[in-house]
Amino acid sequence: MFGFRGGESPAVLSRQKSAMHSAQLKWPFLTNFDCSTIKDERQLSAMVQTRMSVSEETARDDVHQWFKQQPAA
């Protein structure tokens, strides 16, 4: 999701960087390292749940709403 594997096109890199910045604005506790380890919406939800001490459902809903607002891939 945010992790860079190498060989991505400039457009993909730009989209990933933009999504990572957006996520860090929403959840300021996300470090660049955190983001580099997050591969999908489920992993982001788990990190939000843990760091914010909220229920799984609350974190999942929050992340899902954020994800829907991101530009299409």
Short mmCIF file of C-alpha atoms in Angstrom, two decimals:
data_model
loop_
_atom_site.label_atom_id
_atom_site.label_comp_id
_atom_site.label_asym_id
_atom_site.label_seq_id
_atom_site.Cartn_x
_atom_site.Cartn_y
_atom_site.Cartn_z
CA MET A 1 0.00 0.00 0.00
CA PHE A 2 2.67 2.51 1.04
CA GLY A 3 5.73 0.27 0.80
CA PHE A 4 8.04 0.74 -2.13
CA ARG A 5 9.20 -2.51 -3.71
CA GLY A 6 11.30 -1.00 -6.46
CA GLY A 7 10.61 -0.73 -10.16
CA GLU A 8 7.38 1.23 -9.71
CA SER A 9 6.48 3.76 -12.38
CA PRO A 10 6.69 7.45 -11.50
CA ALA A 11 2.87 7.59 -11.43
CA VAL A 12 2.65 4.72 -8.93
CA LEU A 13 5.36 6.24 -6.74
CA SER A 14 3.57 9.58 -6.75
CA ARG A 15 0.28 7.92 -5.79
CA GLN A 16 1.94 5.93 -2.98
CA LYS A 17 3.67 9.02 -1.59
CA SER A 18 0.46 11.01 -1.75
CA ALA A 19 -1.49 8.26 0.06
CA MET A 20 1.22 7.97 2.71
CA HIS A 21 1.18 11.73 3.30
CA SER A 22 -2.61 11.70 3.53
CA ALA A 23 -2.53 8.84 6.03
CA GLN A 24 0.10 10.61 8.15
CA LEU A 25 -2.03 13.76 8.21
CA LYS A 26 -5.03 11.74 9.42
CA TRP A 27 -3.02 9.59 11.85
CA PRO A 28 0.05 11.62 12.91
CA PHE A 29 1.47 8.69 14.87
CA LEU A 30 2.30 6.85 11.62
CA THR A 31 6.03 7.05 10.98
CA ASN A 32 7.64 6.56 7.58
CA PHE A 33 8.86 3.18 8.81
CA ASP A 34 5.33 2.22 9.92
CA CYS A 35 4.02 3.11 6.49
CA SER A 36 6.74 1.14 4.74
CA THR A 37 5.55 -2.01 6.53
CA ILE A 38 1.82 -1.57 5.77
CA LYS A 39 0.78 -3.60 2.74
CA ASP A 40 -3.02 -3.38 2.84
CA GLU A 41 -6.09 -1.85 4.44
CA ARG A 42 -6.28 -4.64 7.05
CA GLN A 43 -2.76 -3.91 8.32
CA LEU A 44 -3.45 -0.18 8.47
CA SER A 45 -6.63 -0.88 10.47
CA ALA A 46 -4.70 -3.04 12.92
CA MET A 47 -2.11 -0.31 13.46
CA VAL A 48 -4.80 2.35 13.95
CA GLN A 49 -6.61 0.07 16.41
CA THR A 50 -3.45 -0.53 18.44
CA ARG A 51 -2.09 3.00 18.44
CA MET A 52 -5.42 4.70 19.15
CA SER A 53 -6.72 2.07 21.57
CA VAL A 54 -10.04 1.80 19.75
CA SER A 55 -12.17 -1.20 18.87
CA GLU A 56 -11.43 -3.27 15.78
CA GLU A 57 -14.71 -2.12 14.26
CA THR A 58 -13.99 1.57 14.90
CA ALA A 59 -10.51 1.31 13.39
CA ARG A 60 -11.76 -0.68 10.40
CA ASP A 61 -14.55 1.83 9.71
CA ASP A 62 -12.22 4.82 10.08
CA VAL A 63 -9.64 3.33 7.72
CA HIS A 64 -12.29 2.22 5.25
CA GLN A 65 -13.75 5.74 5.10
CA TRP A 66 -10.28 7.20 4.59
CA PHE A 67 -9.49 4.61 1.90
CA LYS A 68 -12.67 5.47 -0.04
CA GLN A 69 -11.56 9.12 -0.19
CA GLN A 70 -8.23 8.29 -1.84
CA PRO A 71 -7.86 8.77 -5.59
CA ALA A 72 -8.44 5.64 -7.66
CA ALA A 73 -5.39 3.58 -8.49
#
